[in-house]
Amino acid sequence: MRLKEEDRKDFKKFELFFQFNFHRVFYNFLILSGDFVSYYLFLDGVLFMLYDI
């Protein structure tokens, strides 16, 4: 089923809005919980493991 052009635009707007809000809430939670640094180190370790093949 093909989406109409305006429906596609609306969906894209919703998608961007959702992503922005999710990241904002997620980062606020990390900063408030004081785990931002440990999360950064964790992410660094995960990326290192993924690319260290």
PDB file of C-alpha atoms in Angstrom:
ATOM      1  CA  MET A   1       0.000   0.000   0.000  1.00  0.00           C
ATOM      2  CA  ARG A   2       1.424   3.336  -1.023  1.00  0.00           C
ATOM      3  CA  LEU A   3       1.145   6.255   1.342  1.00  0.00           C
ATOM      4  CA  LYS A   4      -0.101   9.548   0.049  1.00  0.00           C
ATOM      5  CA  GLU A   5       2.514  12.299   0.003  1.00  0.00           C
ATOM      6  CA  GLU A   6       0.937  14.306   2.840  1.00  0.00           C
ATOM      7  CA  ASP A   7       0.597  11.175   4.974  1.00  0.00           C
ATOM      8  CA  ARG A   8       4.252  10.449   4.460  1.00  0.00           C
ATOM      9  CA  LYS A   9       5.181  13.975   5.552  1.00  0.00           C
ATOM     10  CA  ASP A  10       3.033  13.663   8.661  1.00  0.00           C
ATOM     11  CA  PHE A  11       4.612  10.335   9.512  1.00  0.00           C
ATOM     12  CA  LYS A  12       8.113  11.771   9.068  1.00  0.00           C
ATOM     13  CA  LYS A  13       7.243  14.672  11.377  1.00  0.00           C
ATOM     14  CA  PHE A  14       5.893  12.262  13.975  1.00  0.00           C
ATOM     15  CA  GLU A  15       8.989  10.082  13.690  1.00  0.00           C
ATOM     16  CA  LEU A  16      11.358  13.018  14.193  1.00  0.00           C
ATOM     17  CA  PHE A  17       9.258  14.340  17.083  1.00  0.00           C
ATOM     18  CA  PHE A  18       9.256  10.937  18.758  1.00  0.00           C
ATOM     19  CA  GLN A  19      13.009  10.461  18.345  1.00  0.00           C
ATOM     20  CA  PHE A  20      13.743  13.941  19.698  1.00  0.00           C
ATOM     21  CA  ASN A  21      11.519  13.492  22.738  1.00  0.00           C
ATOM     22  CA  PHE A  22      12.846  10.021  23.471  1.00  0.00           C
ATOM     23  CA  HIS A  23      16.447  11.197  23.437  1.00  0.00           C
ATOM     24  CA  ARG A  24      15.663  14.281  25.504  1.00  0.00           C
ATOM     25  CA  VAL A  25      13.903  12.229  28.193  1.00  0.00           C
ATOM     26  CA  PHE A  26      16.607   9.570  28.093  1.00  0.00           C
ATOM     27  CA  TYR A  27      19.466  12.054  28.512  1.00  0.00           C
ATOM     28  CA  ASN A  28      17.618  13.935  31.261  1.00  0.00           C
ATOM     29  CA  PHE A  29      17.174  10.651  33.095  1.00  0.00           C
ATOM     30  CA  LEU A  30      20.876   9.847  32.742  1.00  0.00           C
ATOM     31  CA  ILE A  31      21.970  13.268  33.972  1.00  0.00           C
ATOM     32  CA  LEU A  32      19.556  13.213  36.918  1.00  0.00           C
ATOM     33  CA  SER A  33      20.635   9.730  37.926  1.00  0.00           C
ATOM     34  CA  GLY A  34      24.296  10.731  37.732  1.00  0.00           C
ATOM     35  CA  ASP A  35      25.091   7.840  35.420  1.00  0.00           C
ATOM     36  CA  PHE A  36      26.021   9.896  32.395  1.00  0.00           C
ATOM     37  CA  VAL A  37      29.744   9.208  32.719  1.00  0.00           C
ATOM     38  CA  SER A  38      29.310   5.513  33.391  1.00  0.00           C
ATOM     39  CA  TYR A  39      26.867   5.281  30.483  1.00  0.00           C
ATOM     40  CA  TYR A  40      29.419   6.986  28.239  1.00  0.00           C
ATOM     41  CA  LEU A  41      32.100   4.534  29.334  1.00  0.00           C
ATOM     42  CA  PHE A  42      29.691   1.643  28.818  1.00  0.00           C
ATOM     43  CA  LEU A  43      28.843   2.846  25.313  1.00  0.00           C
ATOM     44  CA  ASP A  44      32.540   3.293  24.587  1.00  0.00           C
ATOM     45  CA  GLY A  45      33.166  -0.294  25.674  1.00  0.00           C
ATOM     46  CA  VAL A  46      30.272  -1.630  23.600  1.00  0.00           C
ATOM     47  CA  LEU A  47      31.465   0.194  20.493  1.00  0.00           C
ATOM     48  CA  PHE A  48      34.994  -1.069  21.111  1.00  0.00           C
ATOM     49  CA  MET A  49      33.727  -4.655  21.371  1.00  0.00           C
ATOM     50  CA  LEU A  50      31.601  -4.295  18.251  1.00  0.00           C
ATOM     51  CA  TYR A  51      34.389  -2.930  16.073  1.00  0.00           C
ATOM     52  CA  ASP A  52      37.237  -4.941  17.568  1.00  0.00           C
ATOM     53  CA  ILE A  53      36.611  -7.974  15.386  1.00  0.00           C
TER      54      ILE A  53
END
